[in-house]
Amino acid sequence: MNYSINFIKESDVEEVQDFIDREWKKGHILSTSKDLFNWQYSNKDGSYDFIITKQGNTIVGVLGFIQTAKYDKNLINNNVIWLALWKVSKQIKVTGIGLRMLSFLKSRVNHVAIAVNGINTAHPPLYKSLGYISAKLNHYYVTNNDSNLKIVLSPKGYIHPKVNKVGENWELVSKHNINNINIKLFSYKDSNNSIKKTPNYFLNRYLEHPFYKYQVYLIYGITPQEAALIALRLDEVNGSNVLRIIDFLGNPEILTHAGKGLQKIMIENKVEYADFWSYGISDEIMKKLGFKKVKEDESIIVPTYFEPFIKSNGSILFAFKDLTTSNNVPIIVKGDGDQDRPNQN
């Protein structure tokens, strides 16, 4: 088989979108929205974080990826690559094309770790064979004291978790002042997590997002010498609001002192409940905040998907490979990779 592997150019985007529509999913938003495709994969210098394999002039494989350094160039020495769309044509019977694209990527983009968020339930053995760890994100939720539950489903009389009302030091951060935050406030994150982020990362990933409206807050710990950043956004279905915690930067222990501020935000936004998908933050910390873990097979339904809305529990599996010798447990959240992107036009 004669084939070529290359990064795409702007002139390739339409052909790539046609491939996604045919081979991945008919009408997939990345096949129909060039604006979203460019937001996710294009860079300021005109390059794309997207690889294709061609047989002659025909695309037979694609591999999209997202770099943490895309959102802050100062992360280049701690860059994590998130695989975001990896597909080989069903028409191709030759094995190994997907791994060749991955090898091409790894040899040309500097990184300290490579990961994927939202893998098929059948794929963990494949990733483990390649040296990745693979597990599920934990789905935690907490209900608003001042709201009737319409989205969450549960048996009559079930007692839902409530926020622990301590800690109200939440400060709303804007595009204009986020870069004034002292990075030393997040020293814990730098030393204990494999996935490095910065206030500038939060600015470009969340506050500058062209499709979703995120809120970013600074949460102070017991002392003002340590703080955390948290990114939130609202989902709405049938007139009810849900608060999604999408990202977190800082010492997770700060969350144990953040309940009162979170409850205030839930009341202000008339939220039914808040949820948080994460891995690497202990159950004990989440319990102290007031959150409870959702169990997939339980009779309590806390919906995962809102675009389109599906009234059932779900799961998010990830795979992660750290190429350093730190052996730190990664903190992985829903905002990593492309798990929190629009799924409908």
C-alpha positions as a printed NumPy array, in Angstrom:
array([[  0.   ,   0.   ,   0.   ],
       [  1.362,   3.418,  -0.964],
       [  0.317,   6.034,   1.568],
       [  1.473,   9.351,   2.996],
       [  1.08 ,  10.818,   6.488],
       [  1.056,  14.596,   6.976],
       [ -0.35 ,  17.434,   9.037],
       [ -3.29 ,  19.025,   7.263],
       [ -3.419,  22.516,   5.783],
       [ -6.402,  24.851,   5.648],
       [ -7.149,  23.63 ,   2.126],
       [ -7.635,  20.08 ,   3.482],
       [-10.323,  20.947,   6.033],
       [-13.356,  20.406,   3.769],
       [-12.071,  17.001,   2.667],
       [-11.408,  16.042,   6.291],
       [-14.933,  17.079,   7.252],
       [-16.328,  14.905,   4.455],
       [-14.31 ,  11.977,   5.826],
       [-15.679,  12.552,   9.356],
       [-19.221,  12.652,   7.977],
       [-18.763,   9.397,   6.048],
       [-16.552,   7.382,   8.342],
       [-17.139,   8.678,  11.86 ],
       [-20.738,   9.842,  12.145],
       [-23.194,  11.327,   9.694],
       [-23.859,  14.955,  10.583],
       [-21.169,  15.064,  13.297],
       [-20.683,  18.677,  14.37 ],
       [-16.997,  18.621,  13.411],
       [-18.088,  17.702,   9.894],
       [-20.651,  20.501,   9.666],
       [-19.096,  23.407,  11.594],
       [-15.85 ,  24.74 ,  10.158],
       [-15.77 ,  27.35 ,  12.926],
       [-15.742,  24.664,  15.617],
       [-13.23 ,  22.559,  13.686],
       [-10.884,  25.541,  13.412],
       [-11.342,  26.491,  17.08 ],
       [-10.383,  23.003,  18.168],
       [ -7.568,  22.207,  15.765],
       [ -6.106,  25.344,  14.149],
       [ -3.226,  27.406,  15.513],
       [ -2.409,  31.103,  15.219],
       [  0.443,  30.379,  12.789],
       [ -1.962,  28.699,  10.343],
       [ -0.935,  25.135,  11.208],
       [ -3.378,  22.451,  12.341],
       [ -3.161,  19.892,  15.123],
       [ -4.595,  17.297,  12.788],
       [ -2.963,  14.436,  10.873],
       [ -4.234,  12.564,   7.832],
       [ -3.149,   9.457,   6.008],
       [ -3.746,   9.455,   2.247],
       [ -3.685,   6.631,  -0.266],
       [ -3.023,   8.498,  -3.46 ],
       [ -5.329,  11.512,  -3.214],
       [ -7.857,   9.865,  -0.902],
       [ -7.959,  10.294,   2.882],
       [ -8.007,   6.889,   4.557],
       [ -7.222,   7.889,   8.15 ],
       [ -7.387,  10.898,  10.475],
       [ -5.958,  11.771,  13.875],
       [ -6.892,  15.027,  15.583],
       [ -5.249,  16.129,  18.818],
       [ -5.28 ,  18.986,  21.319],
       [ -2.164,  20.254,  23.071],
       [ -2.279,  21.868,  26.508],
       [  0.359,  24.265,  25.147],
       [ -2.235,  25.432,  22.593],
       [ -3.81 ,  27.452,  25.411],
       [ -0.552,  28.686,  26.954],
       [  2.73 ,  28.577,  25.043],
       [  4.576,  28.604,  28.376],
       [  3.383,  25.026,  28.899],
       [  5.471,  23.775,  25.972],
       [  7.952,  22.008,  28.292],
       [  5.034,  20.34 ,  30.106],
       [  2.907,  19.751,  27.03 ],
       [  0.243,  17.035,  27.183],
       [ -1.221,  15.746,  23.918],
       [ -4.913,  14.805,  24.04 ],
       [ -6.036,  12.588,  21.18 ],
       [ -9.415,  13.829,  20.047],
       [-10.529,  12.136,  16.825],
       [ -8.796,   8.967,  15.631],
       [-10.29 ,   6.991,  12.771],
       [ -9.178,   4.733,   9.923],
       [-11.54 ,   4.152,   6.995],
       [-13.684,   1.038,   7.173],
       [-12.712,   0.392,   3.569],
       [ -9.046,  -0.161,   4.464],
       [ -8.127,  -3.729,   5.371],
       [ -4.442,  -3.07 ,   6.077],
       [ -3.694,  -3.014,   9.811],
       [ -1.437,  -0.572,  11.6  ],
       [ -2.385,   2.713,   9.901],
       [ -3.762,   4.16 ,  13.139],
       [ -0.596,   3.331,  15.084],
       [  1.55 ,   4.782,  12.299],
       [ -0.296,   8.083,  12.608],
       [  0.207,   7.998,  16.379],
       [  3.922,   7.303,  15.9  ],
       [  4.127,  10.207,  13.406],
       [  2.5  ,  12.508,  15.974],
       [  4.714,  11.417,  18.865],
       [  7.869,  11.957,  16.827],
       [  6.955,  15.48 ,  15.701],
       [  5.228,  17.146,  18.653],
       [  7.078,  17.659,  21.933],
       [  5.198,  16.242,  24.909],
       [  5.608,  14.835,  28.403],
       [  2.381,  12.837,  28.353],
       [ -0.22 ,  11.622,  25.887],
       [ -3.832,  10.913,  26.723],
       [ -7.372,  10.523,  25.454],
       [-10.588,  11.429,  27.278],
       [-13.742,   9.59 ,  26.283],
       [-12.64 ,   6.256,  24.849],
       [-14.812,   3.403,  23.659],
       [-15.581,   0.864,  26.39 ],
       [-13.899,  -1.836,  24.292],
       [-10.585,   0.049,  23.98 ],
       [ -8.943,   0.03 ,  27.459],
       [ -7.068,  -3.261,  26.722],
       [ -5.57 ,  -1.667,  23.582],
       [ -4.34 ,   1.374,  25.483],
       [ -3.042,  -0.718,  28.374],
       [ -1.05 ,  -2.811,  25.896],
       [  0.583,   0.445,  24.752],
       [  1.591,   1.367,  28.3  ],
       [ -1.277,   3.695,  29.214],
       [ -3.244,   3.653,  32.44 ],
       [ -6.973,   3.481,  31.762],
       [ -9.887,   4.091,  34.104],
       [-13.188,   5.951,  34.422],
       [-13.746,   9.513,  35.515],
       [-15.815,   9.698,  38.686],
       [-19.16 ,  11.445,  38.343],
       [-20.054,  13.463,  41.463],
       [-23.171,  15.541,  42.062],
       [-24.752,  17.752,  44.703],
       [-28.252,  19.249,  44.755],
       [-29.347,  22.816,  45.397],
       [-31.118,  23.302,  48.724],
       [-33.49 ,  25.801,  47.094],
       [-34.54 ,  23.787,  44.029],
       [-37.049,  21.082,  43.172],
       [-35.529,  18.153,  41.314],
       [-36.863,  17.669,  37.792],
       [-33.842,  16.288,  35.934],
       [-32.448,  13.983,  38.618],
       [-34.544,  10.832,  38.994],
       [-34.711,   8.897,  42.255],
       [-37.014,   6.744,  44.388],
       [-39.5  ,   8.6  ,  46.553],
       [-37.976,   9.788,  49.804],
       [-34.359,   9.45 ,  48.638],
       [-32.08 ,  11.906,  50.426],
       [-29.823,  13.674,  47.929],
       [-26.454,  15.223,  48.833],
       [-26.29 ,  18.879,  49.854],
       [-23.354,  21.281,  49.818],
       [-21.317,  21.615,  52.987],
       [-21.91 ,  25.288,  53.795],
       [-18.419,  26.401,  54.726],
       [-16.161,  28.71 ,  52.754],
       [-17.458,  31.577,  50.655],
       [-14.241,  33.033,  49.25 ],
       [-15.183,  32.763,  45.58 ],
       [-14.001,  35.605,  43.352],
       [-15.28 ,  35.859,  39.766],
       [-12.396,  36.197,  37.316],
       [-12.646,  38.097,  34.018],
       [-10.629,  38.091,  30.809],
       [ -9.088,  41.364,  31.903],
       [ -7.715,  40.383,  35.295],
       [ -6.981,  36.665,  35.116],
       [ -3.356,  37.17 ,  34.105],
       [ -2.785,  39.304,  37.191],
       [ -3.243,  36.23 ,  39.375],
       [ -0.042,  35.188,  41.108],
       [  0.973,  31.794,  39.714],
       [  2.597,  30.939,  43.063],
       [ -0.897,  30.488,  44.475],
       [ -1.024,  27.192,  42.591],
       [  2.329,  25.733,  43.662],
       [  0.625,  22.516,  44.762],
       [ -0.54 ,  21.851,  41.241],
       [  2.921,  22.273,  39.795],
       [  4.453,  19.732,  42.137],
       [  1.738,  17.108,  42.415],
       [ -0.092,  16.761,  39.127],
       [  1.186,  15.427,  35.821],
       [ -1.039,  17.808,  33.854],
       [  0.159,  21.382,  34.231],
       [ -2.174,  24.332,  33.715],
       [ -1.981,  28.065,  34.306],
       [ -4.331,  31.065,  34.602],
       [ -3.492,  31.827,  30.959],
       [ -4.616,  28.324,  30.04 ],
       [ -7.982,  29.043,  31.709],
       [ -8.199,  32.353,  29.839],
       [ -7.692,  30.857,  26.393],
       [ -9.46 ,  27.534,  26.967],
       [-12.528,  28.886,  28.769],
       [-12.978,  32.647,  28.9  ],
       [-12.123,  33.019,  25.206],
       [-14.297,  30.092,  24.11 ],
       [-16.405,  31.164,  21.099],
       [-19.324,  28.771,  21.658],
       [-19.758,  28.108,  25.386],
       [-19.988,  30.737,  28.109],
       [-17.817,  29.658,  31.011],
       [-17.44 ,  31.274,  34.404],
       [-14.037,  31.088,  36.062],
       [-13.663,  31.672,  39.8  ],
       [-10.704,  32.044,  42.111],
       [-11.272,  30.094,  45.337],
       [ -9.073,  30.874,  48.327],
       [ -8.093,  28.28 ,  50.901],
       [ -7.917,  28.841,  54.633],
       [ -5.089,  31.31 ,  54.005],
       [ -4.816,  33.759,  51.081],
       [ -1.428,  32.291,  50.195],
       [ -3.047,  29.36 ,  48.397],
       [ -5.9  ,  29.345,  45.916],
       [ -7.547,  27.365,  43.145],
       [ -9.161,  28.188,  39.818],
       [-12.407,  26.517,  38.844],
       [-14.244,  26.669,  35.503],
       [-18.022,  26.282,  35.378],
       [-20.778,  26.473,  32.816],
       [-24.54 ,  26.017,  32.742],
       [-26.564,  23.435,  30.848],
       [-30.321,  23.8  ,  30.463],
       [-33.053,  21.307,  29.661],
       [-36.827,  21.738,  29.906],
       [-36.431,  24.974,  31.861],
       [-34.081,  23.514,  34.48 ],
       [-30.461,  24.568,  34.917],
       [-27.519,  22.359,  35.776],
       [-24.112,  23.659,  36.843],
       [-21.217,  21.697,  35.345],
       [-17.788,  21.94 ,  36.993],
       [-15.477,  21.542,  33.998],
       [-11.939,  22.196,  35.241],
       [ -9.928,  22.755,  38.398],
       [ -6.421,  24.066,  39.066],
       [ -4.907,  23.979,  42.531],
       [ -4.761,  21.94 ,  45.703],
       [ -7.919,  19.765,  45.812],
       [ -8.064,  20.25 ,  49.586],
       [ -9.291,  23.786,  48.885],
       [-12.566,  22.259,  47.721],
       [-13.327,  21.219,  51.307],
       [-13.603,  24.951,  52.129],
       [-15.628,  25.963,  49.072],
       [-19.197,  24.853,  49.765],
       [-20.857,  28.1  ,  50.801],
       [-19.6  ,  29.948,  47.737],
       [-20.773,  27.143,  45.458],
       [-24.235,  27.117,  47.045],
       [-24.503,  30.883,  46.481],
       [-23.708,  30.452,  42.77 ],
       [-26.259,  27.628,  42.507],
       [-28.956,  29.822,  44.033],
       [-28.086,  32.847,  41.862],
       [-28.334,  30.725,  38.699],
       [-31.434,  28.806,  39.841],
       [-29.555,  25.552,  39.446],
       [-31.119,  22.164,  40.193],
       [-27.818,  20.445,  40.837],
       [-24.103,  20.697,  40.158],
       [-21.907,  17.885,  38.88 ],
       [-18.191,  17.278,  38.465],
       [-16.453,  14.624,  36.363],
       [-12.939,  14.017,  37.666],
       [-10.183,  11.522,  38.355],
       [ -7.4  ,  11.993,  40.894],
       [ -9.425,  13.993,  43.436],
       [-10.262,  11.751,  46.373],
       [-13.763,  10.655,  47.333],
       [-13.021,  11.988,  50.819],
       [-12.455,  15.525,  49.539],
       [-15.6  ,  15.435,  47.41 ],
       [-17.598,  14.06 ,  50.338],
       [-16.38 ,  16.891,  52.587],
       [-17.606,  19.359,  49.955],
       [-20.958,  17.59 ,  50.009],
       [-20.831,  15.729,  46.691],
       [-21.807,  12.108,  46.19 ],
       [-20.54 ,   9.724,  43.523],
       [-23.074,   8.598,  40.936],
       [-23.14 ,   4.859,  40.359],
       [-24.03 ,   3.798,  36.827],
       [-26.188,   0.874,  37.904],
       [-27.963,   2.713,  40.724],
       [-31.599,   3.783,  40.65 ],
       [-30.463,   7.412,  41.001],
       [-30.24 ,   8.995,  37.542],
       [-27.991,  12.034,  37.13 ],
       [-27.876,  12.595,  33.353],
       [-24.515,  12.852,  31.643],
       [-25.384,  14.073,  28.151],
       [-27.316,  17.232,  27.289],
       [-26.544,  17.571,  23.545],
       [-28.806,  15.764,  22.877],
       [-30.324,  15.218,  26.32 ],
       [-30.303,  11.573,  27.405],
       [-32.105,  10.717,  30.625],
       [-29.659,   8.101,  31.89 ],
       [-26.35 ,   7.757,  33.706],
       [-23.239,   7.474,  31.619],
       [-19.515,   6.927,  31.84 ],
       [-16.366,   8.641,  30.596],
       [-13.298,   6.452,  30.187],
       [ -9.802,   7.824,  29.703],
       [ -6.307,   6.584,  28.923],
       [ -3.135,   8.37 ,  30.051],
       [  0.572,   7.773,  29.548],
       [  3.137,   9.837,  31.456],
       [  6.533,   9.87 ,  29.786],
       [  8.291,  11.451,  32.763],
       [  9.536,   9.673,  35.865],
       [  7.339,  11.646,  38.274],
       [  4.729,   8.901,  38.749],
       [  2.304,  11.571,  39.948],
       [ -1.382,  10.715,  39.765],
       [ -2.961,  12.899,  37.082],
       [ -6.018,  14.996,  37.86 ],
       [ -8.225,  14.585,  34.81 ],
       [-11.47 ,  16.504,  34.335],
       [-14.241,  16.817,  31.786],
       [-12.559,  19.853,  30.229],
       [ -9.523,  17.828,  29.187],
       [ -9.353,  16.723,  25.558],
       [-12.575,  17.371,  23.68 ],
       [-15.131,  16.007,  26.158],
       [-16.616,  19.437,  26.819],
       [-17.317,  20.753,  23.361],
       [-20.568,  21.493,  21.53 ],
       [-22.168,  18.362,  20.094],
       [-25.021,  20.008,  18.218],
       [-25.251,  22.922,  15.781]])
